[in-house]
Amino acid sequence: MTDRHAGYVVTLTDDIREDDAEAIINALRLIKGVASVQPVVGDHQLVIAKERVREEYRAKLTALLRELS
């Protein structure tokens, strides 16, 4: 038996303006089986999450560089 997919999360490489996103949203709606497309607005929580990930990578990269030297 195989798993059933209920949906997908698509992440954009950069934030885009709402008026520029209309073509992308409409294209996603054209895909067979797509019931709805809901944009995720970039807000302070998203900024915090990104900064935490960046800090984690900085710490790991720093540790690796110290280990190599």
mmCIF file with all atom_site columns, C-alpha atoms in Angstrom:
data_model
loop_
_atom_site.group_PDB
_atom_site.id
_atom_site.type_symbol
_atom_site.label_atom_id
_atom_site.label_alt_id
_atom_site.label_comp_id
_atom_site.label_asym_id
_atom_site.label_entity_id
_atom_site.label_seq_id
_atom_site.pdbx_PDB_ins_code
_atom_site.Cartn_x
_atom_site.Cartn_y
_atom_site.Cartn_z
_atom_site.occupancy
_atom_site.B_iso_or_equiv
_atom_site.pdbx_formal_charge
_atom_site.auth_seq_id
_atom_site.auth_comp_id
_atom_site.auth_asym_id
_atom_site.auth_atom_id
_atom_site.pdbx_PDB_model_num
ATOM 1  C CA . MET A 1 1  ? 0.000  0.000  0.000   1.00 0.00 ? 1  MET A CA 1
ATOM 2  C CA . THR A 1 2  ? 1.292  3.475  -0.831  1.00 0.00 ? 2  THR A CA 1
ATOM 3  C CA . ASP A 1 3  ? 0.903  6.729  1.048   1.00 0.00 ? 3  ASP A CA 1
ATOM 4  C CA . ARG A 1 4  ? -1.710 9.262  -0.070  1.00 0.00 ? 4  ARG A CA 1
ATOM 5  C CA . HIS A 1 5  ? -0.610 12.874 -0.536  1.00 0.00 ? 5  HIS A CA 1
ATOM 6  C CA . ALA A 1 6  ? -2.955 15.538 0.815   1.00 0.00 ? 6  ALA A CA 1
ATOM 7  C CA . GLY A 1 7  ? -0.930 18.517 -0.362  1.00 0.00 ? 7  GLY A CA 1
ATOM 8  C CA . TYR A 1 8  ? 2.468  20.041 -0.993  1.00 0.00 ? 8  TYR A CA 1
ATOM 9  C CA . VAL A 1 9  ? 4.376  22.965 0.440   1.00 0.00 ? 9  VAL A CA 1
ATOM 10 C CA . VAL A 1 10 ? 6.196  24.999 -2.198  1.00 0.00 ? 10 VAL A CA 1
ATOM 11 C CA . THR A 1 11 ? 8.940  27.337 -0.992  1.00 0.00 ? 11 THR A CA 1
ATOM 12 C CA . LEU A 1 12 ? 9.987  30.303 -3.098  1.00 0.00 ? 12 LEU A CA 1
ATOM 13 C CA . THR A 1 13 ? 13.663 31.225 -3.292  1.00 0.00 ? 13 THR A CA 1
ATOM 14 C CA . ASP A 1 14 ? 12.831 34.864 -2.463  1.00 0.00 ? 14 ASP A CA 1
ATOM 15 C CA . ASP A 1 15 ? 9.784  36.763 -1.270  1.00 0.00 ? 15 ASP A CA 1
ATOM 16 C CA . ILE A 1 16 ? 7.835  38.298 -4.125  1.00 0.00 ? 16 ILE A CA 1
ATOM 17 C CA . ARG A 1 17 ? 5.303  41.099 -4.201  1.00 0.00 ? 17 ARG A CA 1
ATOM 18 C CA . GLU A 1 18 ? 1.649  40.118 -4.045  1.00 0.00 ? 18 GLU A CA 1
ATOM 19 C CA . ASP A 1 19 ? 0.821  41.712 -7.387  1.00 0.00 ? 19 ASP A CA 1
ATOM 20 C CA . ASP A 1 20 ? 3.744  39.883 -9.047  1.00 0.00 ? 20 ASP A CA 1
ATOM 21 C CA . ALA A 1 21 ? 2.595  36.563 -7.575  1.00 0.00 ? 21 ALA A CA 1
ATOM 22 C CA . GLU A 1 22 ? -0.799 36.482 -9.276  1.00 0.00 ? 22 GLU A CA 1
ATOM 23 C CA . ALA A 1 23 ? 0.523  34.658 -12.368 1.00 0.00 ? 23 ALA A CA 1
ATOM 24 C CA . ILE A 1 24 ? 2.219  32.003 -10.202 1.00 0.00 ? 24 ILE A CA 1
ATOM 25 C CA . ILE A 1 25 ? -0.914 31.500 -8.098  1.00 0.00 ? 25 ILE A CA 1
ATOM 26 C CA . ASN A 1 26 ? -3.058 31.162 -11.210 1.00 0.00 ? 26 ASN A CA 1
ATOM 27 C CA . ALA A 1 27 ? -0.621 28.670 -12.758 1.00 0.00 ? 27 ALA A CA 1
ATOM 28 C CA . LEU A 1 28 ? -0.696 26.513 -9.612  1.00 0.00 ? 28 LEU A CA 1
ATOM 29 C CA . ARG A 1 29 ? -4.490 26.527 -9.702  1.00 0.00 ? 29 ARG A CA 1
ATOM 30 C CA . LEU A 1 30 ? -4.364 25.074 -13.222 1.00 0.00 ? 30 LEU A CA 1
ATOM 31 C CA . ILE A 1 31 ? -2.580 21.923 -12.034 1.00 0.00 ? 31 ILE A CA 1
ATOM 32 C CA . LYS A 1 32 ? -4.897 18.925 -11.971 1.00 0.00 ? 32 LYS A CA 1
ATOM 33 C CA . GLY A 1 33 ? -6.016 18.072 -8.452  1.00 0.00 ? 33 GLY A CA 1
ATOM 34 C CA . VAL A 1 34 ? -5.199 21.467 -6.895  1.00 0.00 ? 34 VAL A CA 1
ATOM 35 C CA . ALA A 1 35 ? -8.142 22.479 -4.686  1.00 0.00 ? 35 ALA A CA 1
ATOM 36 C CA . SER A 1 36 ? -6.757 25.773 -3.419  1.00 0.00 ? 36 SER A CA 1
ATOM 37 C CA . VAL A 1 37 ? -3.652 27.920 -3.346  1.00 0.00 ? 37 VAL A CA 1
ATOM 38 C CA . GLN A 1 38 ? -3.058 29.981 -0.208  1.00 0.00 ? 38 GLN A CA 1
ATOM 39 C CA . PRO A 1 39 ? -0.063 32.337 -0.114  1.00 0.00 ? 39 PRO A CA 1
ATOM 40 C CA . VAL A 1 40 ? 2.052  32.470 3.046   1.00 0.00 ? 40 VAL A CA 1
ATOM 41 C CA . VAL A 1 41 ? 2.741  36.081 3.967   1.00 0.00 ? 41 VAL A CA 1
ATOM 42 C CA . GLY A 1 42 ? 6.269  36.876 5.111   1.00 0.00 ? 42 GLY A CA 1
ATOM 43 C CA . ASP A 1 43 ? 6.022  38.256 8.645   1.00 0.00 ? 43 ASP A CA 1
ATOM 44 C CA . HIS A 1 44 ? 8.127  38.564 11.788  1.00 0.00 ? 44 HIS A CA 1
ATOM 45 C CA . GLN A 1 45 ? 7.776  34.863 12.611  1.00 0.00 ? 45 GLN A CA 1
ATOM 46 C CA . LEU A 1 46 ? 9.232  33.919 9.244   1.00 0.00 ? 46 LEU A CA 1
ATOM 47 C CA . VAL A 1 47 ? 12.108 36.360 9.732   1.00 0.00 ? 47 VAL A CA 1
ATOM 48 C CA . ILE A 1 48 ? 12.846 34.869 13.158  1.00 0.00 ? 48 ILE A CA 1
ATOM 49 C CA . ALA A 1 49 ? 12.800 31.323 11.765  1.00 0.00 ? 49 ALA A CA 1
ATOM 50 C CA . LYS A 1 50 ? 15.186 32.270 8.929   1.00 0.00 ? 50 LYS A CA 1
ATOM 51 C CA . GLU A 1 51 ? 17.602 33.972 11.308  1.00 0.00 ? 51 GLU A CA 1
ATOM 52 C CA . ARG A 1 52 ? 17.654 30.957 13.627  1.00 0.00 ? 52 ARG A CA 1
ATOM 53 C CA . VAL A 1 53 ? 18.526 28.668 10.737  1.00 0.00 ? 53 VAL A CA 1
ATOM 54 C CA . ARG A 1 54 ? 21.229 31.071 9.533   1.00 0.00 ? 54 ARG A CA 1
ATOM 55 C CA . GLU A 1 55 ? 22.723 31.208 13.011  1.00 0.00 ? 55 GLU A CA 1
ATOM 56 C CA . GLU A 1 56 ? 22.734 27.415 13.224  1.00 0.00 ? 56 GLU A CA 1
ATOM 57 C CA . TYR A 1 57 ? 24.634 27.220 9.922   1.00 0.00 ? 57 TYR A CA 1
ATOM 58 C CA . ARG A 1 58 ? 27.066 29.934 11.034  1.00 0.00 ? 58 ARG A CA 1
ATOM 59 C CA . ALA A 1 59 ? 27.814 28.020 14.237  1.00 0.00 ? 59 ALA A CA 1
ATOM 60 C CA . LYS A 1 60 ? 28.346 24.741 12.372  1.00 0.00 ? 60 LYS A CA 1
ATOM 61 C CA . LEU A 1 61 ? 30.560 26.394 9.767   1.00 0.00 ? 61 LEU A CA 1
ATOM 62 C CA . THR A 1 62 ? 32.613 28.117 12.474  1.00 0.00 ? 62 THR A CA 1
ATOM 63 C CA . ALA A 1 63 ? 33.056 24.824 14.339  1.00 0.00 ? 63 ALA A CA 1
ATOM 64 C CA . LEU A 1 64 ? 34.127 23.097 11.133  1.00 0.00 ? 64 LEU A CA 1
ATOM 65 C CA . LEU A 1 65 ? 36.648 25.810 10.298  1.00 0.00 ? 65 LEU A CA 1
ATOM 66 C CA . ARG A 1 66 ? 38.111 25.648 13.815  1.00 0.00 ? 66 ARG A CA 1
ATOM 67 C CA . GLU A 1 67 ? 38.364 21.869 13.519  1.00 0.00 ? 67 GLU A CA 1
ATOM 68 C CA . LEU A 1 68 ? 40.223 22.130 10.217  1.00 0.00 ? 68 LEU A CA 1
ATOM 69 C CA . SER A 1 69 ? 42.751 24.700 11.441  1.00 0.00 ? 69 SER A CA 1
#
